[in-house]
Short mmCIF file of C-alpha atoms in Angstrom, two decimals:
data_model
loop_
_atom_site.label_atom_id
_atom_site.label_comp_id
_atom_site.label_asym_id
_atom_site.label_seq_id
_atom_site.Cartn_x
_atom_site.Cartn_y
_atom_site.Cartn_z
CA UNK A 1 12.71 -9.44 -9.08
CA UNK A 2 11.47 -6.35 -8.15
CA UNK A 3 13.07 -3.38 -9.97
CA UNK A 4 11.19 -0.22 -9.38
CA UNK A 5 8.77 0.84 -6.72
CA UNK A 6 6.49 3.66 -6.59
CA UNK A 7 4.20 4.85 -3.79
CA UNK A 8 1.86 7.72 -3.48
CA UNK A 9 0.11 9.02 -0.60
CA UNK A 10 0.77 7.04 2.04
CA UNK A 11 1.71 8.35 5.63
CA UNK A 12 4.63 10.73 5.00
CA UNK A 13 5.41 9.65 1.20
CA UNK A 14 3.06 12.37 -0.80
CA UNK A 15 5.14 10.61 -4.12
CA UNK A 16 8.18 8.53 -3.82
CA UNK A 17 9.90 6.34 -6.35
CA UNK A 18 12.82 3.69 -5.88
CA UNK A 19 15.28 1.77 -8.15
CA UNK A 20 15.57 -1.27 -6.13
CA UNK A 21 18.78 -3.40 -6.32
CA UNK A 22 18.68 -7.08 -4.79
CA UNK A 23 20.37 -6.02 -1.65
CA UNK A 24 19.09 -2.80 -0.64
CA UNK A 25 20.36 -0.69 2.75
CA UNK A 26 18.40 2.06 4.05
CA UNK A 27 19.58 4.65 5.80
CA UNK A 28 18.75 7.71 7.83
CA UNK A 29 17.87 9.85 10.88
CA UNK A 30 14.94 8.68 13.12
CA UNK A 31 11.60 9.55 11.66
CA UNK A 32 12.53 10.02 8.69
CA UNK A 33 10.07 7.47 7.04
CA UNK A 34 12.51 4.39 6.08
CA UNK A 35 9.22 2.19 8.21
CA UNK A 36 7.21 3.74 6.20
CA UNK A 37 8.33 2.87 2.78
CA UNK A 38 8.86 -0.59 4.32
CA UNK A 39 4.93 -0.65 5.41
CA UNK A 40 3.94 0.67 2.39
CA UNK A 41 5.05 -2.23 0.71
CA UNK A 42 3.16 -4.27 2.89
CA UNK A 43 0.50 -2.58 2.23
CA UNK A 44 0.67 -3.07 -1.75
CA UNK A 45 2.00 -6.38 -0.99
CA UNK A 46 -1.74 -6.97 1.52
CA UNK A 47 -3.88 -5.26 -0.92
CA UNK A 48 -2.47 -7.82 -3.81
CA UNK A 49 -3.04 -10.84 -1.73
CA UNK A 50 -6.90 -9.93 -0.81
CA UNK A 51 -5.95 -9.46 2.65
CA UNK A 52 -6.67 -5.50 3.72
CA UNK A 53 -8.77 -6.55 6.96
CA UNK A 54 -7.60 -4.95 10.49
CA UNK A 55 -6.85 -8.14 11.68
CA UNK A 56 -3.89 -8.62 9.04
CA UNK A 57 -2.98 -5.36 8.55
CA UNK A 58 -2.74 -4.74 12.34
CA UNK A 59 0.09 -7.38 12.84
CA UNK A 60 2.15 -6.08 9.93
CA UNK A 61 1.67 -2.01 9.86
CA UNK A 62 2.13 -0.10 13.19
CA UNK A 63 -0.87 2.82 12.66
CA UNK A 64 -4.17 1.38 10.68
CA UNK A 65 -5.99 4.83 11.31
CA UNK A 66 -7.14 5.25 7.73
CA UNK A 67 -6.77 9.09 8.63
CA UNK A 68 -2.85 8.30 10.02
CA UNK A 69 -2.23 5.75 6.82
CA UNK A 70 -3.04 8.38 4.11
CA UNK A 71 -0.83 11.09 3.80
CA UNK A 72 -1.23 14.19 6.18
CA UNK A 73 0.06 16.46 4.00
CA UNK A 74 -2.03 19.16 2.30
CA UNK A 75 -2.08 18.12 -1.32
CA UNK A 76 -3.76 19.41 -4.15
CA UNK A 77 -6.35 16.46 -4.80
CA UNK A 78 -6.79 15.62 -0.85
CA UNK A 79 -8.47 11.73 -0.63
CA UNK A 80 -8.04 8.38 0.62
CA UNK A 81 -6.52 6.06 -2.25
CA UNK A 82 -2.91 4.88 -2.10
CA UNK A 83 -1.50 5.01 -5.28
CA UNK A 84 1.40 1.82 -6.15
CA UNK A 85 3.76 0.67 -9.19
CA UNK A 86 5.62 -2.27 -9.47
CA UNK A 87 7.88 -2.92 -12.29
CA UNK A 88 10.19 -6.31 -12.36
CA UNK A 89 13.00 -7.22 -14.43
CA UNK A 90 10.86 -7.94 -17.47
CA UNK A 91 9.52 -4.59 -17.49
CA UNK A 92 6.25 -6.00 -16.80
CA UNK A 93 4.31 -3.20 -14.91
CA UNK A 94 1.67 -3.52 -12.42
CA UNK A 95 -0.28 -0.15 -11.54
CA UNK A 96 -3.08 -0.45 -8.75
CA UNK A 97 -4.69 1.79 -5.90
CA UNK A 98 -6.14 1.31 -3.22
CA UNK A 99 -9.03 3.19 -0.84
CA UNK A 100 -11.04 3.40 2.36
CA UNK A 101 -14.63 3.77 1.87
CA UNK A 102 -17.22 2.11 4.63
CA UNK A 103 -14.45 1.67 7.12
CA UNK A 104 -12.88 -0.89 4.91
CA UNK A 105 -9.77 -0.84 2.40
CA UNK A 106 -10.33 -2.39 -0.81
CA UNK A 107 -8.54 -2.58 -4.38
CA UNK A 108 -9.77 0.50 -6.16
CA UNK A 109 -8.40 -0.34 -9.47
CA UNK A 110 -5.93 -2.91 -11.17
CA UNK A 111 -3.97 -2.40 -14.30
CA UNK A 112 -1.32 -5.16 -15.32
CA UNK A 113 1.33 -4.47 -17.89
CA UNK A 114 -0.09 -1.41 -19.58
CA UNK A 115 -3.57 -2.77 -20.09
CA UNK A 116 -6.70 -1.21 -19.25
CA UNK A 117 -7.87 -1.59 -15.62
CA UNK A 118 -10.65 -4.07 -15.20
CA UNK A 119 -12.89 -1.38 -13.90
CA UNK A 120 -11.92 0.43 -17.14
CA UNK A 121 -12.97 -2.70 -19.13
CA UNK A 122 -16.53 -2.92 -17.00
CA UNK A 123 -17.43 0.35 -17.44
CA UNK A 124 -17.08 0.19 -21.05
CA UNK A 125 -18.95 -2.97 -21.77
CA UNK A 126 -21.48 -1.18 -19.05
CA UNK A 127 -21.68 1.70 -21.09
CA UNK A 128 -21.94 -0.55 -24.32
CA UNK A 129 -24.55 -2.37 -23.43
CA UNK A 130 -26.68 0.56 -22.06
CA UNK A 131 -26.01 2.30 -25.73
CA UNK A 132 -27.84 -0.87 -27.49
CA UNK A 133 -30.37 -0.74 -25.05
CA UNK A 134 -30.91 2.90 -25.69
CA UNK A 135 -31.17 2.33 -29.47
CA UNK A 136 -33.40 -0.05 -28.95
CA UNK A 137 -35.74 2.18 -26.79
CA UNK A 138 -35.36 5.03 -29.02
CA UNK A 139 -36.52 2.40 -32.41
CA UNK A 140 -39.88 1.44 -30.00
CA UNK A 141 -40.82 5.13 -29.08
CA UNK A 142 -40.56 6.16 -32.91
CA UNK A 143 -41.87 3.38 -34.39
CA UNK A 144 -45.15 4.08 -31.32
CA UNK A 145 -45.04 7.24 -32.58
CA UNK A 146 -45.45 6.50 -36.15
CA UNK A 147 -47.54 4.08 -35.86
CA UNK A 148 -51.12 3.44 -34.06
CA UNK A 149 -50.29 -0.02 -33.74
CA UNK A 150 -46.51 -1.68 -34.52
CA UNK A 151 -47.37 -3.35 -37.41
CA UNK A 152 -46.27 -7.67 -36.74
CA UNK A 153 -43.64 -7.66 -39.31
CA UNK A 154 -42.11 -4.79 -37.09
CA UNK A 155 -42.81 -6.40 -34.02
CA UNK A 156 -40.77 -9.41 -35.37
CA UNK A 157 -37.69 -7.16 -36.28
CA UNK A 158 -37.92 -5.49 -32.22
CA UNK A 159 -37.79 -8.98 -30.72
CA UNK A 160 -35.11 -10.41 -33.22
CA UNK A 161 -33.32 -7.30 -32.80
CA UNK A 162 -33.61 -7.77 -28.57
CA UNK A 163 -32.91 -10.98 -28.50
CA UNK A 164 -29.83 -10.35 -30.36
CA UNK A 165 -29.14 -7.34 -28.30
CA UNK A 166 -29.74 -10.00 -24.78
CA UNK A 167 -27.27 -12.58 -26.79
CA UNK A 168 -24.46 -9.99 -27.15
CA UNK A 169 -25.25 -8.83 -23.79
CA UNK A 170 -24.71 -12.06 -22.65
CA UNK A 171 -21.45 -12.99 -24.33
CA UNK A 172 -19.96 -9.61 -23.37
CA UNK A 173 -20.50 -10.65 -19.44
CA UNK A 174 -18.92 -14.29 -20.53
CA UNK A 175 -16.18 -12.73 -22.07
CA UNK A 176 -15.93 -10.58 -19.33
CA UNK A 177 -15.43 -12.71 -16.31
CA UNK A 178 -12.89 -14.77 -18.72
CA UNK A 179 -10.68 -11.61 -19.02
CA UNK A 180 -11.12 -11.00 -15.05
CA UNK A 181 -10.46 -14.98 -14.09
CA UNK A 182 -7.20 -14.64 -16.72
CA UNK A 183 -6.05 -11.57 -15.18
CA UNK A 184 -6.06 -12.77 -12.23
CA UNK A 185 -4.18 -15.65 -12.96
CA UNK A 186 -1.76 -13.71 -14.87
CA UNK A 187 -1.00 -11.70 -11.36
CA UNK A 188 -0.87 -14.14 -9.14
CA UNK A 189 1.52 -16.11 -11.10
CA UNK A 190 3.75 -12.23 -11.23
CA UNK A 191 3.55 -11.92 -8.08
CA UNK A 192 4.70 -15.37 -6.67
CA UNK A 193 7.38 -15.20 -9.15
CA UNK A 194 8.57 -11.49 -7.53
CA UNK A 195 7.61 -12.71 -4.11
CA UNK A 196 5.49 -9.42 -3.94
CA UNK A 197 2.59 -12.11 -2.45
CA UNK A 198 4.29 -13.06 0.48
CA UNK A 199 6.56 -9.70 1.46
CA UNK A 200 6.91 -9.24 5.49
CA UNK A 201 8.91 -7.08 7.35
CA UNK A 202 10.54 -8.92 9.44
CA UNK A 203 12.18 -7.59 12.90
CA UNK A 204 13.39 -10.44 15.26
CA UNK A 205 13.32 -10.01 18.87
CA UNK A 206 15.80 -12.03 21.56
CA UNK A 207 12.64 -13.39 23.47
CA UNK A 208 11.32 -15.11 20.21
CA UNK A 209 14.66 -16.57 19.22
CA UNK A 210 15.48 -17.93 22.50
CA UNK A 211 11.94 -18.98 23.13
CA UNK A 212 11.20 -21.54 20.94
CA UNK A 213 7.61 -22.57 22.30
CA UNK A 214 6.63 -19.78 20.52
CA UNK A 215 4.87 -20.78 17.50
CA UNK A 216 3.71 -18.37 14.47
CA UNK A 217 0.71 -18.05 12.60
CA UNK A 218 2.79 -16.94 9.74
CA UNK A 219 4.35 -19.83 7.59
CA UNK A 220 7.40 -20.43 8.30
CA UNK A 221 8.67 -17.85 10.16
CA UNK A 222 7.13 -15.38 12.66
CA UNK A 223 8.33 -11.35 11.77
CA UNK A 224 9.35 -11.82 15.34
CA UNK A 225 10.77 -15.02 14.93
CA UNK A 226 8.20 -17.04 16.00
CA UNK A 227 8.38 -20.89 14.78
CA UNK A 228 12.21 -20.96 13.91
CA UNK A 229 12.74 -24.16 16.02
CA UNK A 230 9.71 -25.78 13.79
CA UNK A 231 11.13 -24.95 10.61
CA UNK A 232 14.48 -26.32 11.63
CA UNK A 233 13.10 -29.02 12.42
CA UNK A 234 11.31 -29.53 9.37
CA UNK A 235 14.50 -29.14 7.50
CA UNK A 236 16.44 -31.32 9.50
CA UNK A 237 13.89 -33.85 8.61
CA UNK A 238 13.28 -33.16 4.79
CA UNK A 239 15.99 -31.06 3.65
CA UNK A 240 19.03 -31.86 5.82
CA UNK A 241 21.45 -30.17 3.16
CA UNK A 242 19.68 -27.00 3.63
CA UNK A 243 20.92 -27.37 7.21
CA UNK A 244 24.02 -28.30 7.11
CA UNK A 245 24.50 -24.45 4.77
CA UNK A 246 22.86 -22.91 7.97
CA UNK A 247 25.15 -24.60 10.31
CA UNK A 248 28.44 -23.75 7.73
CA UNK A 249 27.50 -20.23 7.63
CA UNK A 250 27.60 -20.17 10.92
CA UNK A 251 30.93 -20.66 11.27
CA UNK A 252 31.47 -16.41 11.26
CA UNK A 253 31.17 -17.26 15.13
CA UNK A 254 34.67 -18.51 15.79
CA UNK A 255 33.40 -20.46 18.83
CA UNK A 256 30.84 -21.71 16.60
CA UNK A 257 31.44 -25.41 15.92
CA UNK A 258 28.12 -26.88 14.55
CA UNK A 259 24.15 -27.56 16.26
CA UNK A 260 22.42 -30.22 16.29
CA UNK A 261 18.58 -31.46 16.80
CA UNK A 262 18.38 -33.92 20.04
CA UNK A 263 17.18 -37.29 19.21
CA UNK A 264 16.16 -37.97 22.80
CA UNK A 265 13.45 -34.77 23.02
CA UNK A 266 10.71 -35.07 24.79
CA UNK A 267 7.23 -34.59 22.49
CA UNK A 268 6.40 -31.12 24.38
CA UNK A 269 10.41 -30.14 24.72
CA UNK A 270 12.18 -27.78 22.22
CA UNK A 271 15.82 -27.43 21.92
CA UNK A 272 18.74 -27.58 19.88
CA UNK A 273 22.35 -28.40 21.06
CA UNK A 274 24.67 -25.83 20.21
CA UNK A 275 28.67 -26.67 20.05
CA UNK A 276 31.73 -24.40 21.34
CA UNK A 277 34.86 -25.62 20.62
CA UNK A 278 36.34 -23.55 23.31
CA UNK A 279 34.78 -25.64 26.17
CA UNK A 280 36.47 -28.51 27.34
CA UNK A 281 34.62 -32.14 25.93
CA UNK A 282 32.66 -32.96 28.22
CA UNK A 283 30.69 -29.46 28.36
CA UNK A 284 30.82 -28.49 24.76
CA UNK A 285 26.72 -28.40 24.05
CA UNK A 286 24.39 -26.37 25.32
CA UNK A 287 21.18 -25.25 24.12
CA UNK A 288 19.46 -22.00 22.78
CA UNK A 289 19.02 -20.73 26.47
CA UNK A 290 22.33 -20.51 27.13
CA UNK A 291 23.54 -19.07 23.44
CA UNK A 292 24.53 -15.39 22.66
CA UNK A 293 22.14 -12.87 20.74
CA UNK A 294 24.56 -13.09 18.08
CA UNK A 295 24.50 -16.64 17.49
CA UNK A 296 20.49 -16.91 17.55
CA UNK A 297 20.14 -13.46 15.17
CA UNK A 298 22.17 -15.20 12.54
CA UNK A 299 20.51 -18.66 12.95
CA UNK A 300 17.41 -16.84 12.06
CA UNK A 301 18.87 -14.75 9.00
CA UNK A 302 20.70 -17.55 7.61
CA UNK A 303 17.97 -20.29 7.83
CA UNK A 304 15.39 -16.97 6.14
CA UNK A 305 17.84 -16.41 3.13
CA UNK A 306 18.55 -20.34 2.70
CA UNK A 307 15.86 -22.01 2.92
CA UNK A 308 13.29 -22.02 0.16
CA UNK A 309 9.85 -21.95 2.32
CA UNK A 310 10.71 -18.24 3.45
CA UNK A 311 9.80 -15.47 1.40
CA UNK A 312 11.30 -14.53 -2.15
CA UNK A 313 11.28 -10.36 -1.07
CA UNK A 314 11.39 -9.54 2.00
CA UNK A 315 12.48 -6.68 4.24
CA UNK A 316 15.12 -6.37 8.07
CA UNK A 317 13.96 -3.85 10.28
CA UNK A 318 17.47 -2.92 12.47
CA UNK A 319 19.26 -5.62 10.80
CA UNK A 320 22.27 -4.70 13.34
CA UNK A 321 20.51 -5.80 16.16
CA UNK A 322 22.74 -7.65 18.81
CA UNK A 323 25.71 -7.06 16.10
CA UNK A 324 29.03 -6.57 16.80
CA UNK A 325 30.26 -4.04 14.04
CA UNK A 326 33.34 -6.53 12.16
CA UNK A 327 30.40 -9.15 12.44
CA UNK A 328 27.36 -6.86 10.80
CA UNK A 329 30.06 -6.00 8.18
CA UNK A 330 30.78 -9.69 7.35
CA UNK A 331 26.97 -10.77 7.72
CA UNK A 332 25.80 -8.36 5.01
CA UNK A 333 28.35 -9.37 2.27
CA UNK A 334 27.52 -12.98 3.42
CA UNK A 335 23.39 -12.13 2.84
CA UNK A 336 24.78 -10.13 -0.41
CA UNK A 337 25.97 -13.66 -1.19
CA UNK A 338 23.36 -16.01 -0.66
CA UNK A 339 20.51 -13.74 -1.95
CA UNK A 340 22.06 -14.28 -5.20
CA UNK A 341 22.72 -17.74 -4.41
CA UNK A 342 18.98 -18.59 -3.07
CA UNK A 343 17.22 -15.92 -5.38
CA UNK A 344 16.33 -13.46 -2.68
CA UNK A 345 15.43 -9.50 -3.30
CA UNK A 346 15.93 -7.82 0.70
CA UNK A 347 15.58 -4.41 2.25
CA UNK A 348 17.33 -3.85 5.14
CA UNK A 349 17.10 -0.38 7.43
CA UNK A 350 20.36 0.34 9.89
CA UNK A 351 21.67 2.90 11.97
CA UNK A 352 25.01 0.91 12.48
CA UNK A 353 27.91 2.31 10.36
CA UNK A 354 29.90 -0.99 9.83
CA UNK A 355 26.83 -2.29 8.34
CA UNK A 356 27.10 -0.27 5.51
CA UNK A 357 31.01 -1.72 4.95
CA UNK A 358 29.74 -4.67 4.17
CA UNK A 359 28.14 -3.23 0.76
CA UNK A 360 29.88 -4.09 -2.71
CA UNK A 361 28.28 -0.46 -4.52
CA UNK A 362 30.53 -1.40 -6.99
CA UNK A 363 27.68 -4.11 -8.12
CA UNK A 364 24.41 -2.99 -9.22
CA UNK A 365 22.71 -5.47 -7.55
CA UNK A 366 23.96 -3.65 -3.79
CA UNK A 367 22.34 -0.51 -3.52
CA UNK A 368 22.50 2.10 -0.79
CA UNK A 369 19.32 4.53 -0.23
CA UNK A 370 19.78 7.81 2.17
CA UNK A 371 16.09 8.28 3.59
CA UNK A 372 15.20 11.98 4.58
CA UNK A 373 12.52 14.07 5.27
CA UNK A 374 12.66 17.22 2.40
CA UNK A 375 11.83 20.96 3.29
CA UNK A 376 7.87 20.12 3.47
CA UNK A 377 8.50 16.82 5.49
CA UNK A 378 7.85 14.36 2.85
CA UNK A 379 9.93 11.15 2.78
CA UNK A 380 12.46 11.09 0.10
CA UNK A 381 14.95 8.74 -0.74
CA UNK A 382 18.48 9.12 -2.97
CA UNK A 383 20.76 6.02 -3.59
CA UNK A 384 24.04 6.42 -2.79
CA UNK A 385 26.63 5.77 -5.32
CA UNK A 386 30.46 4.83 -4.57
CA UNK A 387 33.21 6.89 -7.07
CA UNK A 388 36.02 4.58 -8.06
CA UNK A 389 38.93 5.40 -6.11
CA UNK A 390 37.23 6.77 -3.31
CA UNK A 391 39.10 5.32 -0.23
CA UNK A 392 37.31 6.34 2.53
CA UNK A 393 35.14 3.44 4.27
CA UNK A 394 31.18 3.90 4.00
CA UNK A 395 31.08 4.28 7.46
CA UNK A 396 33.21 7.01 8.01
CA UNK A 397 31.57 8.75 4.77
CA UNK A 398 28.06 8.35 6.89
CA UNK A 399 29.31 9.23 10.32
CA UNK A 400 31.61 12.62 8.50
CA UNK A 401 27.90 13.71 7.28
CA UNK A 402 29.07 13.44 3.46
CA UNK A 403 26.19 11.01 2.27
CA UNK A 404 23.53 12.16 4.76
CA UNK A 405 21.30 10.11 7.34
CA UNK A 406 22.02 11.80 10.02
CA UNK A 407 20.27 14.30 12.50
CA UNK A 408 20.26 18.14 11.14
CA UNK A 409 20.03 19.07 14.80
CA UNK A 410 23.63 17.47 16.51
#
């Protein structure tokens, strides 16, 4: 799990550094950059993978301006690298930048737990391999000058000596691209295991959850919610228990009283039947179409923090979306529950009050940030800490101004 994030110059984040928990609720007044920590995750998260084209970043970050995506700000060393560090739980540290030169972003440098860079590493063996060669030069034009003609026996010692010299060169290059290929290895295998490979923000959308034609080139799950009807399927197919959790978690709908997939559909149709036990028996089902933004918003959280094909890390955009507030409340302590369950590490931004209610600060593992923009409009972010015997609700704290988040200007 991720533990601590830092991120340098990236859109209105000059320096910022965060303590992550495995539930983590962000907070704060519009524009004050809580989409912009998110995306610079993504970015990290892109940069990692070997995927900073326009064509992936486009779909993930809302400005890919490399003038908008570096920070604006007047700093003292002005330039286009974005500076990240990612600690886990291990203490294992990964330190890496990024930068834009030729219209294209690429990784500028790569250090993994405290060890030298691999462009560190090159430019010493470079600069190794250049000093023997410069020896070597400097032994010919003496021994030239010495000499009117190199006697053989000295003309044997040169070529021994730069054949040994093309030897060493060559097992330094070897030895090279092992410590590259092992590195490598070494970080992919981090990052799976942190899910820092695979992190999305996602922010479903009514249209995508009731619209299940919509399919997503993003496996399993669109950020929109594209291609939840295909995964369900899948798991109704291959992992039916991981269903039936979906369908029992459900059950924070009171109405709610199970789903099922159609045996009779058609090869191009797409439905589910969906089961109120308020309706009388004969009219019980009916299908996504027909169901409540509530009911479809939590069919797509639950099924992303149970099943195991979604990603490890991952981050909500507006998580109260189409929430009523008792039901936000009840849905975060559930996700609380089942990222510890399921081994899932989640960011979540809100402007909804009750959200916040659902939040245990009491465990370390539930961590509130207040996101703000400082005298010189940087982003900054300070976690929020609950005193024991404090009685007052989150909520009210937030909406009574005593944590922050909210406008200066009302």
């Amino acid at each position: 799990m991720i533990k601590k994030i830092e991120i340098k110059n990236f859109k209105s984040i000059p320096q910022l550094e965060l303590e992550l928990g495995r539930i983590n609720v962000f907070i704060g007044a519009n524009g004050s950059g809580k989409s912009n920590i998110l995306e610079g995750i993504t970015m990290g998260a892109a940069a990692l993978a070997g995927k900073l084209d326009h064509e992936f970043l486009s779909t993930r970050i809302r400005m890919t301006n490399a003038d908008l995506m570096t920070s604006a700000f007047e700093l003292p060393q002005k330039n286009q690298v974005i500076d990240f560090q990612l600690v886990d739980d291990q203490f294992k540290k990964l330190k890496f930048a990024i930068n834009y030169k030729h219209k294209i972003w690429s990784l500028a440098t790569l250090s993994f737990n405290e060890m030298l860079t691999i462009q560190e590493i090159e430019e010493g063996l470079t600069n190794e391999k250049l000093s023997w060669n410069s020896k070597l030069r400097s032994l010919i034009i003496s021994l030239e000058t010495e000499y009117a003609e190199i006697p053989k026996s000295l003309k044997k010692q040169i070529a021994e000596l730069s054949n040994d010299i093309e030897n060493k060169t060559k097992y330094l290059d070897s030895k090279f691209e092992n410590l590259k290929s092992n590195t490598q290895i070494a970080l992919n295998t981090w990052s799976k295991k942190n899910g820092i490979d695979s992190f999305l923000i996602f922010a479903p959308e009514n249209h995508f959850l009731r619209n299940f034609n919509e399919e997503s080139q993003i496996h399993p799950i669109g950020v929109r919610g594209e291609g939840l009807f295909s995964h369900i399927v899948e798991l109704h197919k291959e992992k039916p228990a991981v269903l039936t959790k979906i369908s029992e978690h459900l059950r924070l709908l009171d109405w709610f009283d199970g789903f099922e997939i159609p045996n009779d559909l058609m090869f191009t149709e797409k439905r589910i039947r969906i089961k109120d036990n308020y309706l009388e028996e004969g009219i019980r089902y009916f299908d996504q179409r027909s169901a409540n933004e509530g009911f479809l918003y939590l069919l797509f959280y639950f099924t992303l923090f149970i099943s195991d094909e979604t990603p490890k890390f991952f981050a909500i955009d507006n998580i109260d979306n189409a929430m009523n507030p008792k039901l936000g409340r009840r849905l975060v302590k559930t996700l609380a529950q089942l990222a510890k369950e399921h081994d899932k590490q989640a960011i979540f931004t809100t402007h909804n009050p009750a959200i916040l209610d659902g939040l245990n600060l009491f465990d370390d593992e539930q961590r509130l940030f207040m996101i703000y923009r400082d005298g010189d409009g940087h982003t900054q972010a300070r976690r929020i800490f609950k005193k024991e015997g404090a009685n007052m609700p989150l909520s009210e704290m937030f909406l009574r101004g005593y944590i922050g988040g909210l406008p200066n200007n009302f």
